[in-house]
PDB file of C-alpha atoms in Angstrom:
ATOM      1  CA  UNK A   1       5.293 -14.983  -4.406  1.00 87.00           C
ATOM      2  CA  UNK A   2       5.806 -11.546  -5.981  1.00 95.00           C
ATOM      3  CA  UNK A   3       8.734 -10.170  -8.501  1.00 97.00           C
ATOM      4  CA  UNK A   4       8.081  -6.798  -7.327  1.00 98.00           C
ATOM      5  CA  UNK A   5       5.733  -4.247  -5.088  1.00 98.00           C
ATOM      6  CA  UNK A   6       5.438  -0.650  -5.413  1.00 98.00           C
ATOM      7  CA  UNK A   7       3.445   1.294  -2.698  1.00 98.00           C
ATOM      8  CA  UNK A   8       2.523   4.606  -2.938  1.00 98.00           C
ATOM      9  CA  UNK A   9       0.537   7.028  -0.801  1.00 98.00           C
ATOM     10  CA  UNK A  10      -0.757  10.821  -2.324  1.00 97.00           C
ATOM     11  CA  UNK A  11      -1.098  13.892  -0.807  1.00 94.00           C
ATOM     12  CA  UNK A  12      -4.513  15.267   0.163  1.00 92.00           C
ATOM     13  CA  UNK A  13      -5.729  19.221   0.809  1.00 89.00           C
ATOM     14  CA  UNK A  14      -3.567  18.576   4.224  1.00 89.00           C
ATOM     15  CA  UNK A  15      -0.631  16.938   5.214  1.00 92.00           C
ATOM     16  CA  UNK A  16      -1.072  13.186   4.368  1.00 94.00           C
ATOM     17  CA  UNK A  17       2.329  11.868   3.652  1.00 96.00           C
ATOM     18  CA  UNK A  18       3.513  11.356   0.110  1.00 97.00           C
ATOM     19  CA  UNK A  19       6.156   8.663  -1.187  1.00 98.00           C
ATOM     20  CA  UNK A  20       6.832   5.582  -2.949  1.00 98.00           C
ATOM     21  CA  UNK A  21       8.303   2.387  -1.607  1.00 98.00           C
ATOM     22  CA  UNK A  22       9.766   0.239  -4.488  1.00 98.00           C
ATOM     23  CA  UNK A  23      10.014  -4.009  -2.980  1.00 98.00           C
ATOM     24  CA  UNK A  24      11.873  -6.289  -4.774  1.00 97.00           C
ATOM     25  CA  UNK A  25      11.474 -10.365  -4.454  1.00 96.00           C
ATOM     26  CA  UNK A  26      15.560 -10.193  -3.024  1.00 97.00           C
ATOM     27  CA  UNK A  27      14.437  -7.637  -0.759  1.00 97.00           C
ATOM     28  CA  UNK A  28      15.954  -4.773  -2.175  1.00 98.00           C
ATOM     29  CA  UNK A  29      13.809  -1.937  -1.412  1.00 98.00           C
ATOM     30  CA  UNK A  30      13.844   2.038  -2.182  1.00 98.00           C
ATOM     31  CA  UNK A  31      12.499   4.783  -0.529  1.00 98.00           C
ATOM     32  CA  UNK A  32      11.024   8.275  -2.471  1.00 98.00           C
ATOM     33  CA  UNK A  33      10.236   9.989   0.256  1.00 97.00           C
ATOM     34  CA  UNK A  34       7.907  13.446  -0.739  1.00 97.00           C
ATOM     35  CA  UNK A  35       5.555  15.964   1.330  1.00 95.00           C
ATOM     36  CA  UNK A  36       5.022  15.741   4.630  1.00 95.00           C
ATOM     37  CA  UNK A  37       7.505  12.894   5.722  1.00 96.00           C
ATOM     38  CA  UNK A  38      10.463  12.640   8.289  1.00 96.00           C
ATOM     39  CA  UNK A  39      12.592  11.599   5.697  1.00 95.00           C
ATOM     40  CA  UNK A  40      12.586  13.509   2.183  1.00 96.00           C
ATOM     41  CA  UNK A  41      14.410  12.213  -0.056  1.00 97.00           C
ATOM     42  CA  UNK A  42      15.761   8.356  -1.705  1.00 98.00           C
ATOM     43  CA  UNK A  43      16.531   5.764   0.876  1.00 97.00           C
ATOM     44  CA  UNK A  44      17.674   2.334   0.372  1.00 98.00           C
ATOM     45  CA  UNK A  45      16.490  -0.568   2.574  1.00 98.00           C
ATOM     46  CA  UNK A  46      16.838  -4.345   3.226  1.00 97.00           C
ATOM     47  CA  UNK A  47      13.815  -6.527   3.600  1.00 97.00           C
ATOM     48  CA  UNK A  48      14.172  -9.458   5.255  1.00 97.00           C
ATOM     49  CA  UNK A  49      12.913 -12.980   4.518  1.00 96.00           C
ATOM     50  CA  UNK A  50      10.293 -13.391   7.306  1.00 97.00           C
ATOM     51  CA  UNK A  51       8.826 -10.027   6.586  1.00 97.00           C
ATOM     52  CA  UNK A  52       8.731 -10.334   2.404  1.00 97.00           C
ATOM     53  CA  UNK A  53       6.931 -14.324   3.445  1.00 97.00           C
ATOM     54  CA  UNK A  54       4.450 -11.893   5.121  1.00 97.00           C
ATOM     55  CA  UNK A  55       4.445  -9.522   2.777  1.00 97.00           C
ATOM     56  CA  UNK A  56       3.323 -12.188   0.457  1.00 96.00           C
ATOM     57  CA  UNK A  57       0.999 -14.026   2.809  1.00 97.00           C
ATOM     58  CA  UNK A  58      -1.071 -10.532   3.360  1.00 96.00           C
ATOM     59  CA  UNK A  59      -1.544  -9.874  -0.510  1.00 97.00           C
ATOM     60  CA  UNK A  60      -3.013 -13.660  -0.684  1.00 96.00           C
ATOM     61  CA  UNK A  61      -5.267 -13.334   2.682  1.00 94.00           C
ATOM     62  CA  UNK A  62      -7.352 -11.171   0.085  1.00 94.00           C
ATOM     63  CA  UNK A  63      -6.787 -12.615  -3.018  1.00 96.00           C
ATOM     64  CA  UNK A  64      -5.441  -9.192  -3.786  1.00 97.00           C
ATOM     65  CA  UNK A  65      -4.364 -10.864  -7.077  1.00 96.00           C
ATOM     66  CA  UNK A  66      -7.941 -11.264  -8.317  1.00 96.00           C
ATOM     67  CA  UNK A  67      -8.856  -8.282  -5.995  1.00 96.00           C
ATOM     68  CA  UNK A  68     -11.752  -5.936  -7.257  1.00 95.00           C
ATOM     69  CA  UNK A  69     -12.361  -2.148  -6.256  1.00 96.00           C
ATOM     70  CA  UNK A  70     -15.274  -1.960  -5.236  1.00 94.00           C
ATOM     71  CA  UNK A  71     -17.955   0.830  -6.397  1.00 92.00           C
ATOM     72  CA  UNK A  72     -18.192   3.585  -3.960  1.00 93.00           C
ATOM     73  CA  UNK A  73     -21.350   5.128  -2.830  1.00 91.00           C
ATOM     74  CA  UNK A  74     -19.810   7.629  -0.052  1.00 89.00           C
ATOM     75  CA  UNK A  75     -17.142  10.030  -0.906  1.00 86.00           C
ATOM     76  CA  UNK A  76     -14.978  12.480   0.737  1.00 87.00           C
ATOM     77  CA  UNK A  77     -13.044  14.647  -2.023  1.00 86.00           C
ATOM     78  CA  UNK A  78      -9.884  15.508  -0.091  1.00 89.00           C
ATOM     79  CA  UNK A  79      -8.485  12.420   0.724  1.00 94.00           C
ATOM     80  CA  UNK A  80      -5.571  10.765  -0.302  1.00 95.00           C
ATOM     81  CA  UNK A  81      -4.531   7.729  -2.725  1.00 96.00           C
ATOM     82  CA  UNK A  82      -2.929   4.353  -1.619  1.00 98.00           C
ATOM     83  CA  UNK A  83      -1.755   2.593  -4.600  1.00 98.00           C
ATOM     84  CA  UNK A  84      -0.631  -1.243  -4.229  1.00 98.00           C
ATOM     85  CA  UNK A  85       1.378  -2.333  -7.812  1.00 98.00           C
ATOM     86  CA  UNK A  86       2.363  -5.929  -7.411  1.00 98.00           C
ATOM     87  CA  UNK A  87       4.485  -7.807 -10.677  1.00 98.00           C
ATOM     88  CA  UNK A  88       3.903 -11.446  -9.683  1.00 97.00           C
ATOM     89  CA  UNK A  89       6.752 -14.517 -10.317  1.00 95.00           C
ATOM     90  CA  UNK A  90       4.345 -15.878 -13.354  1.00 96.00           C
ATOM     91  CA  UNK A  91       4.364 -11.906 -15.018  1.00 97.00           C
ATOM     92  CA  UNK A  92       0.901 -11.379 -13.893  1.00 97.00           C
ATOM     93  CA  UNK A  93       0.422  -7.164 -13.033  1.00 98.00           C
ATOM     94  CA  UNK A  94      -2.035  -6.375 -10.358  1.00 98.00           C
ATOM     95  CA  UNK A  95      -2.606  -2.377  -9.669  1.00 98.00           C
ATOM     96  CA  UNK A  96      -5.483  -1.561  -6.907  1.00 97.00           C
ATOM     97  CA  UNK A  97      -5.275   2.305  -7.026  1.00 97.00           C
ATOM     98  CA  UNK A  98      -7.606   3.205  -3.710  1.00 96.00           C
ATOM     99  CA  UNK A  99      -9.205   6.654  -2.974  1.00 96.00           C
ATOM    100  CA  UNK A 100      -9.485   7.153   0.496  1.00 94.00           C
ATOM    101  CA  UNK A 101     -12.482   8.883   0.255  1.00 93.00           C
ATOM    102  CA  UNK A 102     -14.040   6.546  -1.297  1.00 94.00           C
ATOM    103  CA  UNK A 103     -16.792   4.555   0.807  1.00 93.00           C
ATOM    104  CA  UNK A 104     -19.574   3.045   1.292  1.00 93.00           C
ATOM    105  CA  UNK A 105     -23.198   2.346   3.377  1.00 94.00           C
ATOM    106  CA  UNK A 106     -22.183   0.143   6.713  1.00 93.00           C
ATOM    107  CA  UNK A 107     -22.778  -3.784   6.605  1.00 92.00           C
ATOM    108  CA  UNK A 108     -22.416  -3.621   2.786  1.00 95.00           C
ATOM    109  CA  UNK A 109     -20.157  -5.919   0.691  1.00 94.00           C
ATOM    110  CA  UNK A 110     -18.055  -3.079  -1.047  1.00 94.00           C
ATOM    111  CA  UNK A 111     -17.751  -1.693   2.687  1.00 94.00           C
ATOM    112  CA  UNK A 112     -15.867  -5.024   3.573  1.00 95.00           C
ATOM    113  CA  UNK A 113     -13.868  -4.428   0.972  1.00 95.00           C
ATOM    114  CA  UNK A 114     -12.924  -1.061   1.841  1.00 95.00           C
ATOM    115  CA  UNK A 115     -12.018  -1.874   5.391  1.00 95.00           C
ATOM    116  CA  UNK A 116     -10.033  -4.912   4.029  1.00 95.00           C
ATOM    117  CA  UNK A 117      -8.136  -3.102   1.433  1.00 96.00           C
ATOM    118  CA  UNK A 118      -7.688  -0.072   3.898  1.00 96.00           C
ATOM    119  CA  UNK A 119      -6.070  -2.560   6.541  1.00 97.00           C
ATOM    120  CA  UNK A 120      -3.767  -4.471   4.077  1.00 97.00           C
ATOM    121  CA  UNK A 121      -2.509  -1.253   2.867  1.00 98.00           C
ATOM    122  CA  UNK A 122      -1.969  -0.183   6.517  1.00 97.00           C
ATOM    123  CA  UNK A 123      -0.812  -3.581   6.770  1.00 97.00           C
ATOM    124  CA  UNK A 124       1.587  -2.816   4.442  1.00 98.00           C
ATOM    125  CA  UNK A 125       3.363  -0.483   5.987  1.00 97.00           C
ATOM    126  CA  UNK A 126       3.562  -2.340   9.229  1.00 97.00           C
ATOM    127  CA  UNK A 127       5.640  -4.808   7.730  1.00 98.00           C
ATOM    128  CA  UNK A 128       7.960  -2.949   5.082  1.00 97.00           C
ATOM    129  CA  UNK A 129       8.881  -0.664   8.261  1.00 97.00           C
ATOM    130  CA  UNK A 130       7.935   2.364   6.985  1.00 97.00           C
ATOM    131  CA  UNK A 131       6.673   4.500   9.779  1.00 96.00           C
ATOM    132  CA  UNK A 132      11.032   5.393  10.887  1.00 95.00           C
ATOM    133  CA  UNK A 133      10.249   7.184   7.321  1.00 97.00           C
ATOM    134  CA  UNK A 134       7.341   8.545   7.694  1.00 97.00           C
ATOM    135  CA  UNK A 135       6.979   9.922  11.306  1.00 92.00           C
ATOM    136  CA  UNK A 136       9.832  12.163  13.681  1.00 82.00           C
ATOM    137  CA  UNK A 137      11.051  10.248  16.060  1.00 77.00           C
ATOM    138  CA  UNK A 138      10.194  10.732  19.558  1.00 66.00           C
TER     139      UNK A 138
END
């Protein structure tokens, strides 16, 4: 399990959203909301359980603890950042700090690892509930 997650997304040249989501084991969790989200601004959340177990099972389903960025060979130079910053129970720091614009030729292994990082991340957000933060409601 994790002591703590902090999950961050940049701005790019348009308007990707920008913020910081701080996770604690307890589920304690803070919002920083910057550009180009519905809510602007701190926010302070509850976690459940079930989602933090998930949370947790997610990181492992890559060994995002021994995770590796891969080298790009594609790039795009105004995309964003998605940073994943996990403190683990045993002290262990893992930081995977992920240029989307970074890429790279189809079928390869560091392509894999793109889409899998990309889809945790996305993941990520899924689970912590973020999008009532992100996005205007309808």
């Amino acid at each position: 399990m994790f002591e703590k997650i902090i999950f961050s997304r940049s701005t790019c040249y348009g308007s990707c959203p920008e913020f910081d989501v701080i996770v604690n084991c307890n589920g304690a969790a803070k919002w920083f909301g910057g550009m180009h989200v519905y809510h602007v601004g701190e926010e302070v959340f509850c976690i459940d359980q079930g989602r933090l177990r998930q949370l947790a099972e997610k990181l492992r389903s890559i060994d995002f603890r021994h995770f590796t960025y891969p080298s790009a060979t594609i790039f795009a130079t105004d995309q964003p950042y998605c940073t994943i910053w996990v403190k683990y129970e045993d002290g262990l720091v893992k930081e995977v700090e992920h240029y989307l614009g970074d890429s790279a030729e189809k079928g390869s292994k560091a392509k894999q690892d793109f889409q899998k990082l990309e889809k945790l991340e996305n993941e990520i957000e899924v689970i912590l509930g973020l999008k009532k933060f992100i996005e205007c409601p309808n």
